[in-house]
Structure formats: C-alpha cells, structure tokens
Amino acid sequence: SEDVFNFLNNENFIDRFRMLGIKYLILSDNPREISKNSDDQKDWNTITELIDKNKFLAKVNWGTKIPIYKISDTYPKFFAVKQLVGVIGSQLFPSANSLVPSIYFEDGKLDPRNLEGLDSNSVNLVFNGTHKNDLAMSFLQKFFIGPSEASKKEWAIYSKDQYLKYKYELLIRGVKFTDFDYGKGIAFSTQKGEKIEYKFKVPQAGKYIFAYRIMVPSNNQTNFKWETKSLQLAKGSYSDVIENNSDLQILNVAALIPEKDFIEASAKAEIFTKHFTVMDPEILNVENNYEEVEMQKWGTLKYKFSVPEGFKWIIFSDNYHPLWKLRKGREYFNSVPVYSMVNGFYVDDKWNDLGIEFKGQENFRWGIYWSAISVLMLSIICLWFSSKNRKEV
C-alpha cells in the first residue's frame, strides 16, 4: 500500500534500525488525540500487533502507559567494515543478505567515479538482474532527464518524492517494482499510442547516442532495460518520442549522450569488472563483520580517528550527505552512500592524520563572510557618494 509504515510487515526491518543505531522503539501515538475513529483504531491495532509479535524486539517496563521496545545489538555511530558490495540493479532486500554493506549504482546518489583507483579487495560487484551496459550508463548520469522534464507528456508522471505512490500504482497493476530510479521518478502508460517527448540541446554537430531506460512487463521484463540508438546530429536541438506500444510500459529516464562520452563510460565499466571481483547475487558471500571506531571530536562536526587494521571502509550512520568528507592530512575525499542512506569513507590502515568533517559548515561560514564584506563595501560606497554630494552642495 502507500502506508509509510508498511515496512513493519517485514520483521527484518529491525536490521536497518540496528544499523542506524536506533536503540528503542516508542509507540507514543498522538497524546492529544482523545479518541480514534474506527479506521484509525484499526490501523493503530495493526501497528501495535506487528510490533508486539516481532521476535527481535523486547518490551521494556519503564512504568509508562505507552509501549516501549528495546532493540538489541545496535551498531555504533562509527564502525569499520572490510568490503562493500556495489550493486548494479535492484536492492538486496528482503533476503539474508539485506544488511551486507552495500552501495547502489542506480540510486541517484552514488557517483561511481568515486570508486576509481580503490583497492581491488575493497568492493565486490553484483549485477542484480542487470548487465555491464547498466554499469556503463551509471557513469553518464549528468545527461539523464526525468519524465517530469519531458517537453510533451501523455503518460502518468510520478516524481522521486512519490516513490510509495508509484510503487502502489504499479503493484495494483501486477508489477512489483524493486528497481532504483536514479532519483528522477518514473512515468508509465497503460494506453497504446500514448506518447512522451523529450527535447535536447545539441551543443555541436557530431555522433550521439539517444538512450532511455524502460520496462515492459508484458515482455517478461522485471527490471529496467536500456534502449539505445546512434544518431548523426547537426548543432541545434533534437527531439525524440517514446510511444507505448503495449498494455503497460514504465519509463525512468532518457538521455542524449555524445558518442565519445558513451564509449568512455563503456571502457570504465570494463575496467571496473576486471579490477573488482564480480559476484553472483544468488550465492553472495561477503563477511559482514564490523568493528567500532573510536572518534575524537575536535570541533563543530569534525572528528579524528585511526583505522582498525585490515579494514577498508568507515561507516558513519548519520544521514548521507555529499558534504561529509574524509580528511587525510590536507587532502579531502568524497563519501559514498552506503545502504543508500548513510555515509561511507574509503580508508587504508596505513594512512594517518585522518578525520571526518562536514564541509557544508565551512561553506556556510564563507557565505556569511562574503555577505558581511558585501554589506561593508556597499556601506562604504553609499557613504562616499553621500559625502561627495554634500561637498557639491
């Protein structure tokens, strides 16, 4: 359904709470609500029953009137792991492998170029219903246009913020949607002949690839597939129309890619598959041990630490933000979105003088400085003109 608490139906949701460091689950309800109508009471009973029957939760008695449950074995705020699994395709969930430390090439958050040059044992690749060309396309995200940006659209359009809505709309039409959408949302059509049109700028004459990511369930597709065609274009603009020719088609993104960039992305995908180990998702066997990392706080949103021997990644369980950076001496390195939720930093146990910092604080501070300087300069100019006018009078 579209219910945001629907995830409670899978008792393994506790694994995610553990990873996020959540220690207690408090069913406070709405203390200002005097009484519930029958539908609200039914929903509340459903939630409390699901929680109460979950074998991974222990009810605690704090003398309160509201039910409180403890989550055991929660992860620390900072912990180290030896490997990440880089998934090209749908999420590794639900399964016994759901909490293998993973990154997702198609979630719209990961820049795969941040993995270039890393130790070959630090990441294993998994093609989960996808192929090497899907990996290649993940390097080309800067060219992607979502359905909401189409110039003409007859298809139903859903933004990335309507994720639960469009999953539900597809589910009632017999499609269990598990793919990521590159953070661009989707469009779908249930009427043959419906069209969606994309318009692109062509910066210079040359060879281009028009590509779009589509799923046609009637063709037994359960994942998105890339459709491509080569074009020779003049400078100016280019339009292309995608038409629904079946009972149901689902579209994610479209792109007009210079052939040179397309070839480079394919070469990078080839390098990745040779450099990192490629594993079968059906027999995924990755050590999921972790070790707590002691952090020394030395400023606002700044931490110092040392790498435990043999570990390659530091996981910081605050909400992922690209402005969290790893500091090595005076160098700074980008984070990756582990579990598509939290921050991960590549490290080497031979490195020293390491820290984790939020650079957004610095950007904010510089913004204040420049604003103050601008105000000061404007004040000086105004005073100068005011003084000049008085002298002339």
Short mmCIF file of C-alpha atoms in Angstrom, two decimals:
data_model
loop_
_atom_site.label_atom_id
_atom_site.label_comp_id
_atom_site.label_asym_id
_atom_site.label_seq_id
_atom_site.Cartn_x
_atom_site.Cartn_y
_atom_site.Cartn_z
CA SER A 1 0.00 0.00 0.00
CA GLU A 2 1.00 3.66 0.23
CA ASP A 3 1.23 3.37 4.02
CA VAL A 4 4.60 4.65 5.23
CA PHE A 5 4.56 2.01 7.99
CA ASN A 6 4.12 -0.86 5.55
CA PHE A 7 7.77 -1.84 6.08
CA LEU A 8 6.77 -3.12 9.55
CA ASN A 9 5.26 -6.19 7.85
CA ASN A 10 8.78 -7.46 7.23
CA GLU A 11 10.29 -8.30 10.61
CA ASN A 12 13.80 -7.79 9.19
CA PHE A 13 13.24 -4.04 9.32
CA ILE A 14 14.95 -4.31 12.73
CA ASP A 15 18.26 -4.90 10.92
CA ARG A 16 18.00 -1.42 9.40
CA PHE A 17 17.18 0.10 12.77
CA ARG A 18 20.22 -1.64 14.28
CA MET A 19 22.47 -0.29 11.55
CA LEU A 20 21.15 3.24 12.15
CA GLY A 21 21.90 2.91 15.86
CA ILE A 22 18.24 3.08 16.94
CA LYS A 23 18.04 1.51 20.40
CA TYR A 24 14.40 1.95 21.34
CA LEU A 25 11.06 1.94 19.56
CA ILE A 26 8.45 4.03 21.39
CA LEU A 27 4.82 3.82 20.30
CA SER A 28 3.75 7.19 21.64
CA ASP A 29 0.79 7.63 19.29
CA ASN A 30 -0.81 11.10 19.46
CA PRO A 31 -1.16 12.11 23.14
CA ARG A 32 -3.50 14.98 22.21
CA GLU A 33 -5.97 12.65 20.49
CA ILE A 34 -8.94 12.00 22.79
CA SER A 35 -10.43 9.16 20.75
CA LYS A 36 -9.95 7.43 17.39
CA ASN A 37 -12.46 6.67 14.70
CA SER A 38 -12.85 3.02 13.72
CA ASP A 39 -10.39 3.19 10.78
CA ASP A 40 -7.68 4.93 12.84
CA GLN A 41 -8.14 2.43 15.67
CA LYS A 42 -7.85 -0.47 13.22
CA ASP A 43 -4.61 0.97 11.80
CA TRP A 44 -3.21 1.52 15.31
CA ASN A 45 -4.08 -2.05 16.34
CA THR A 46 -2.37 -3.37 13.22
CA ILE A 47 0.86 -1.48 14.01
CA THR A 48 0.94 -2.47 17.69
CA GLU A 49 0.25 -6.10 16.82
CA LEU A 50 3.06 -6.19 14.26
CA ILE A 51 5.50 -4.68 16.75
CA ASP A 52 4.40 -6.89 19.63
CA LYS A 53 4.83 -10.08 17.58
CA ASN A 54 8.29 -9.18 16.31
CA LYS A 55 10.71 -11.68 17.88
CA PHE A 56 13.64 -9.25 17.58
CA LEU A 57 12.07 -6.70 19.93
CA ALA A 58 11.96 -6.90 23.73
CA LYS A 59 9.26 -4.96 25.56
CA VAL A 60 10.60 -2.89 28.46
CA ASN A 61 8.79 -1.76 31.56
CA TRP A 62 9.55 1.85 32.37
CA GLY A 63 6.30 2.43 34.18
CA THR A 64 4.78 4.24 31.21
CA LYS A 65 1.32 3.81 29.73
CA ILE A 66 2.75 3.66 26.22
CA PRO A 67 4.51 0.54 24.89
CA ILE A 68 8.32 0.76 24.57
CA TYR A 69 10.56 -1.85 22.94
CA LYS A 70 14.31 -2.31 23.06
CA ILE A 71 16.39 -3.18 20.02
CA SER A 72 19.42 -5.26 20.96
CA ASP A 73 22.85 -5.32 19.29
CA THR A 74 22.62 -1.89 17.68
CA TYR A 75 25.59 -0.73 15.64
CA PRO A 76 27.83 2.09 16.92
CA LYS A 77 27.67 5.52 15.29
CA PHE A 78 31.03 4.92 13.58
CA PHE A 79 32.11 1.43 12.55
CA ALA A 80 34.54 -0.15 10.10
CA VAL A 81 33.96 -2.93 7.54
CA LYS A 82 36.39 -4.69 5.21
CA GLN A 83 34.36 -4.59 1.98
CA LEU A 84 31.38 -3.03 0.30
CA VAL A 85 29.14 -4.66 -2.27
CA GLY A 86 28.47 -2.46 -5.29
CA VAL A 87 25.05 -3.39 -6.63
CA ILE A 88 24.00 -2.67 -10.18
CA GLY A 89 20.28 -3.35 -10.15
CA SER A 90 17.55 -3.71 -7.57
CA GLN A 91 18.00 -3.71 -3.83
CA LEU A 92 19.36 -6.76 -1.96
CA PHE A 93 16.16 -7.00 0.09
CA PRO A 94 14.40 -8.92 1.51
CA SER A 95 16.96 -11.65 1.97
CA ALA A 96 19.58 -12.89 4.37
CA ASN A 97 21.97 -10.56 2.56
CA SER A 98 19.91 -7.42 3.17
CA LEU A 99 22.43 -5.88 5.53
CA VAL A 100 25.58 -6.67 3.63
CA PRO A 101 27.25 -3.23 3.48
CA SER A 102 26.20 -2.13 0.02
CA ILE A 103 26.14 0.80 -2.38
CA TYR A 104 23.74 1.13 -5.31
CA PHE A 105 24.87 2.43 -8.68
CA GLU A 106 21.34 3.41 -9.72
CA ASP A 107 20.08 5.24 -6.62
CA GLY A 108 20.96 8.68 -7.99
CA LYS A 109 23.25 9.41 -5.03
CA LEU A 110 26.35 7.40 -5.91
CA ASP A 111 28.95 8.84 -8.27
CA PRO A 112 30.77 5.67 -9.41
CA ARG A 113 33.84 7.72 -10.27
CA ASN A 114 34.48 7.92 -6.51
CA LEU A 115 35.41 4.21 -6.68
CA GLU A 116 38.13 4.69 -9.30
CA GLY A 117 41.59 3.70 -8.09
CA LEU A 118 40.43 1.93 -4.92
CA ASP A 119 41.92 -1.32 -3.68
CA SER A 120 40.50 -4.23 -5.72
CA ASN A 121 39.53 -6.05 -2.50
CA SER A 122 37.57 -3.10 -1.11
CA VAL A 123 34.50 -3.57 -3.34
CA ASN A 124 32.74 -6.57 -4.86
CA LEU A 125 30.33 -6.01 -7.76
CA VAL A 126 26.91 -7.65 -8.07
CA PHE A 127 24.75 -7.48 -11.20
CA ASN A 128 21.28 -7.97 -9.75
CA GLY A 129 19.16 -8.54 -12.85
CA THR A 130 21.37 -6.21 -14.90
CA HIS A 131 24.35 -6.27 -17.27
CA LYS A 132 27.60 -4.45 -17.97
CA ASN A 133 25.86 -1.79 -20.07
CA ASP A 134 23.80 -0.82 -16.98
CA LEU A 135 27.07 -0.22 -15.14
CA ALA A 136 28.35 1.88 -18.05
CA MET A 137 25.23 4.05 -18.03
CA SER A 138 25.69 4.85 -14.34
CA PHE A 139 28.75 6.93 -15.32
CA LEU A 140 26.54 9.12 -17.54
CA GLN A 141 24.01 10.41 -15.02
CA LYS A 142 24.75 14.07 -15.82
CA PHE A 143 22.94 13.55 -19.15
CA PHE A 144 19.79 11.98 -17.66
CA ILE A 145 16.42 13.72 -17.92
CA GLY A 146 13.49 12.50 -15.82
CA PRO A 147 9.89 12.20 -17.10
CA SER A 148 8.82 15.41 -15.36
CA GLU A 149 11.26 17.29 -17.64
CA ALA A 150 9.77 15.93 -20.85
CA SER A 151 8.56 18.59 -23.30
CA LYS A 152 5.26 16.79 -24.02
CA LYS A 153 3.75 14.01 -21.92
CA GLU A 154 0.66 11.85 -22.19
CA TRP A 155 1.97 9.28 -19.72
CA ALA A 156 1.28 9.36 -15.96
CA ILE A 157 4.20 11.17 -14.30
CA TYR A 158 5.49 10.47 -10.78
CA SER A 159 8.35 12.36 -9.13
CA LYS A 160 11.01 10.75 -6.92
CA ASP A 161 9.09 12.05 -3.88
CA GLN A 162 6.10 9.93 -4.92
CA TYR A 163 8.03 6.68 -4.58
CA LEU A 164 5.43 4.91 -2.42
CA LYS A 165 2.61 6.23 -4.58
CA TYR A 166 4.01 4.91 -7.85
CA LYS A 167 5.08 1.60 -6.31
CA TYR A 168 1.48 1.13 -5.17
CA GLU A 169 0.02 2.17 -8.54
CA LEU A 170 2.25 -0.38 -10.27
CA LEU A 171 1.59 -3.09 -7.68
CA ILE A 172 -2.19 -2.96 -8.25
CA ARG A 173 -1.41 -3.40 -11.93
CA GLY A 174 0.57 -6.56 -11.22
CA VAL A 175 4.08 -5.07 -11.26
CA LYS A 176 6.28 -5.46 -8.19
CA PHE A 177 8.70 -2.59 -8.59
CA THR A 178 12.08 -3.00 -6.87
CA ASP A 179 14.48 -1.04 -9.09
CA PHE A 180 16.06 2.30 -8.22
CA ASP A 181 15.09 5.29 -10.35
CA TYR A 182 18.30 7.39 -10.32
CA GLY A 183 16.38 9.89 -8.17
CA LYS A 184 14.40 11.00 -11.26
CA GLY A 185 11.00 9.38 -10.71
CA ILE A 186 9.11 7.41 -13.36
CA ALA A 187 6.31 7.62 -15.91
CA PHE A 188 4.03 4.83 -17.03
CA SER A 189 1.39 4.35 -19.68
CA THR A 190 -1.49 1.88 -19.85
CA GLN A 191 -2.88 3.04 -23.21
CA LYS A 192 -1.35 2.04 -26.52
CA GLY A 193 -0.38 5.03 -28.60
CA GLU A 194 0.31 7.37 -25.67
CA LYS A 195 3.48 9.39 -26.22
CA ILE A 196 6.12 11.17 -24.22
CA GLU A 197 8.51 13.55 -25.98
CA TYR A 198 11.98 14.70 -24.96
CA LYS A 199 13.77 17.72 -26.36
CA PHE A 200 17.55 18.13 -26.09
CA LYS A 201 20.09 20.80 -26.95
CA VAL A 202 22.79 19.66 -29.37
CA PRO A 203 25.87 21.75 -28.47
CA GLN A 204 27.83 20.79 -31.57
CA ALA A 205 27.49 18.63 -34.67
CA GLY A 206 28.58 15.02 -34.28
CA LYS A 207 27.65 11.50 -33.30
CA TYR A 208 25.29 10.96 -30.36
CA ILE A 209 23.51 8.13 -28.58
CA PHE A 210 19.85 8.52 -27.68
CA ALA A 211 19.13 6.22 -24.71
CA TYR A 212 16.15 5.59 -22.49
CA ARG A 213 15.56 3.25 -19.54
CA ILE A 214 12.31 1.34 -19.86
CA MET A 215 10.45 -1.71 -18.54
CA VAL A 216 7.80 -3.63 -20.49
CA PRO A 217 6.21 -6.18 -18.11
CA SER A 218 4.28 -7.89 -20.96
CA ASN A 219 7.67 -8.83 -22.45
CA ASN A 220 8.51 -10.59 -19.15
CA GLN A 221 10.77 -7.72 -18.09
CA THR A 222 11.12 -7.45 -14.31
CA ASN A 223 13.88 -4.83 -14.39
CA PHE A 224 14.57 -1.69 -16.38
CA LYS A 225 16.48 -2.16 -19.64
CA TRP A 226 18.36 0.43 -21.67
CA GLU A 227 17.30 1.03 -25.27
CA THR A 228 19.79 2.95 -27.44
CA LYS A 229 20.18 4.21 -30.98
CA SER A 230 23.03 6.00 -32.76
CA LEU A 231 22.46 9.40 -34.37
CA GLN A 232 24.36 11.87 -36.53
CA LEU A 233 23.12 15.33 -35.49
CA ALA A 234 23.71 18.92 -36.50
CA LYS A 235 24.14 21.68 -33.93
CA GLY A 236 20.82 22.92 -32.58
CA SER A 237 18.17 20.76 -30.96
CA TYR A 238 16.90 17.21 -31.15
CA SER A 239 13.52 15.75 -30.18
CA ASP A 240 12.53 12.12 -29.80
CA VAL A 241 9.23 10.49 -28.94
CA ILE A 242 8.72 7.31 -26.92
CA GLU A 243 5.38 5.68 -27.72
CA ASN A 244 3.64 3.00 -25.70
CA ASN A 245 3.02 0.01 -27.97
CA SER A 246 1.92 -2.47 -25.29
CA ASP A 247 -0.54 -2.76 -22.41
CA LEU A 248 1.88 -1.23 -19.89
CA GLN A 249 5.25 0.47 -20.21
CA ILE A 250 7.30 2.09 -17.46
CA LEU A 251 9.88 4.76 -18.26
CA ASN A 252 12.59 6.08 -15.95
CA VAL A 253 15.00 8.45 -17.75
CA ALA A 254 16.11 9.49 -21.23
CA ALA A 255 19.43 10.92 -22.35
CA LEU A 256 21.23 12.31 -25.38
CA ILE A 257 24.87 11.35 -24.95
CA PRO A 258 27.86 12.34 -27.09
CA GLU A 259 29.30 9.16 -28.57
CA LYS A 260 32.72 9.96 -27.11
CA ASP A 261 31.29 10.02 -23.56
CA PHE A 262 29.34 6.83 -24.23
CA ILE A 263 32.50 5.00 -25.35
CA GLU A 264 34.45 6.28 -22.33
CA ALA A 265 31.72 5.07 -19.95
CA SER A 266 31.75 1.61 -21.56
CA ALA A 267 35.53 1.48 -21.12
CA LYS A 268 35.19 2.42 -17.43
CA ALA A 269 32.62 -0.35 -16.92
CA GLU A 270 35.05 -2.81 -18.49
CA ILE A 271 37.83 -1.65 -16.15
CA PHE A 272 35.56 -1.96 -13.10
CA THR A 273 34.55 -5.54 -13.92
CA LYS A 274 38.19 -6.55 -14.35
CA HIS A 275 39.50 -4.65 -11.32
CA PHE A 276 36.81 -5.61 -8.78
CA THR A 277 35.51 -9.12 -8.15
CA VAL A 278 32.09 -9.79 -9.73
CA MET A 279 29.85 -11.98 -7.56
CA ASP A 280 26.62 -13.87 -8.20
CA PRO A 281 23.77 -12.36 -6.11
CA GLU A 282 22.35 -15.85 -5.53
CA ILE A 283 25.50 -17.01 -3.75
CA LEU A 284 26.64 -13.73 -2.31
CA ASN A 285 29.10 -14.49 0.44
CA VAL A 286 30.57 -11.37 2.00
CA GLU A 287 31.91 -11.13 5.50
CA ASN A 288 29.60 -8.81 7.43
CA ASN A 289 31.80 -8.29 10.48
CA TYR A 290 32.31 -4.79 11.74
CA GLU A 291 34.42 -3.08 14.36
CA GLU A 292 33.59 0.04 16.30
CA VAL A 293 35.77 3.06 15.53
CA GLU A 294 36.63 5.40 18.37
CA MET A 295 36.19 9.00 17.30
CA GLN A 296 37.71 12.06 18.92
CA LYS A 297 35.62 15.17 18.41
CA TRP A 298 37.83 18.22 17.87
CA GLY A 299 35.46 20.86 16.53
CA THR A 300 31.99 21.51 15.21
CA LEU A 301 31.11 18.50 13.05
CA LYS A 302 34.75 17.36 12.96
CA TYR A 303 36.19 14.03 14.13
CA LYS A 304 39.64 12.41 14.32
CA PHE A 305 40.24 8.65 14.23
CA SER A 306 42.63 5.81 13.45
CA VAL A 307 41.80 2.93 11.09
CA PRO A 308 41.48 -0.57 12.62
CA GLU A 309 43.94 -2.95 10.97
CA GLY A 310 42.63 -4.77 7.92
CA PHE A 311 39.56 -2.57 7.37
CA LYS A 312 38.84 -0.52 4.25
CA TRP A 313 35.66 1.44 4.98
CA ILE A 314 34.43 3.68 7.79
CA ILE A 315 30.64 3.85 8.05
CA PHE A 316 29.11 6.90 9.72
CA SER A 317 25.42 6.28 10.42
CA ASP A 318 24.21 9.87 10.09
CA ASN A 319 22.03 10.62 7.07
CA TYR A 320 24.12 10.60 3.88
CA HIS A 321 25.26 14.00 2.65
CA PRO A 322 27.93 14.53 -0.05
CA LEU A 323 29.49 17.35 2.02
CA TRP A 324 30.68 14.88 4.65
CA LYS A 325 34.33 14.38 3.65
CA LEU A 326 37.25 12.22 4.72
CA ARG A 327 40.32 14.31 5.58
CA LYS A 328 43.78 12.83 5.12
CA GLY A 329 46.28 15.46 6.18
CA ARG A 330 45.33 18.39 3.98
CA GLU A 331 43.57 16.28 1.32
CA TYR A 332 39.81 15.70 1.24
CA PHE A 333 37.97 12.71 -0.26
CA ASN A 334 34.30 12.15 -1.07
CA SER A 335 31.96 9.82 0.79
CA VAL A 336 29.68 7.20 -0.79
CA PRO A 337 26.03 6.48 0.17
CA VAL A 338 26.17 3.10 1.96
CA TYR A 339 22.78 1.32 2.04
CA SER A 340 21.72 4.39 0.02
CA MET A 341 21.22 6.03 3.43
CA VAL A 342 24.42 6.70 5.38
CA ASN A 343 28.00 7.88 4.81
CA GLY A 344 30.88 5.58 3.86
CA PHE A 345 34.55 6.57 3.56
CA TYR A 346 37.31 4.56 1.91
CA VAL A 347 40.43 4.26 4.10
CA ASP A 348 43.71 2.39 4.33
CA ASP A 349 45.09 1.19 7.66
CA LYS A 350 48.49 2.61 6.65
CA TRP A 351 47.08 6.14 6.48
CA ASN A 352 47.41 8.54 9.40
CA ASP A 353 46.24 12.02 10.39
CA LEU A 354 42.67 11.13 9.43
CA GLY A 355 39.41 12.89 10.15
CA ILE A 356 35.80 13.20 9.06
CA GLU A 357 34.41 16.70 8.55
CA PHE A 358 31.22 18.33 7.33
CA LYS A 359 32.34 20.88 4.75
CA GLY A 360 28.89 22.43 4.50
CA GLN A 361 29.64 24.25 7.75
CA GLU A 362 32.67 25.83 6.08
CA ASN A 363 30.64 26.83 3.02
CA PHE A 364 28.06 28.44 5.30
CA ARG A 365 30.78 30.31 7.18
CA TRP A 366 32.31 31.64 3.92
CA GLY A 367 28.84 32.69 2.82
CA ILE A 368 28.49 34.77 5.98
CA TYR A 369 31.96 36.29 5.46
CA TRP A 370 31.25 37.30 1.86
CA SER A 371 27.83 38.65 2.80
CA ALA A 372 29.41 40.78 5.55
CA ILE A 373 32.12 42.04 3.17
CA SER A 374 29.49 42.89 0.54
CA VAL A 375 27.41 44.83 3.07
CA LEU A 376 30.54 46.65 4.26
CA MET A 377 31.57 47.59 0.70
CA LEU A 378 28.06 48.84 -0.11
CA SER A 379 28.06 50.91 3.08
CA ILE A 380 31.43 52.48 2.16
CA ILE A 381 30.21 53.28 -1.37
CA CYS A 382 27.00 54.83 -0.03
CA LEU A 383 28.95 56.93 2.48
CA TRP A 384 31.37 58.04 -0.23
CA PHE A 385 28.56 59.15 -2.56
CA SER A 386 26.75 60.84 0.35
CA SER A 387 29.93 62.75 1.31
CA LYS A 388 30.56 63.74 -2.32
CA ASN A 389 27.02 65.07 -2.72
CA ARG A 390 27.32 67.17 0.45
CA LYS A 391 30.57 68.73 -0.81
CA GLU A 392 29.00 69.64 -4.15
CA VAL A 393 26.10 71.31 -2.36
#
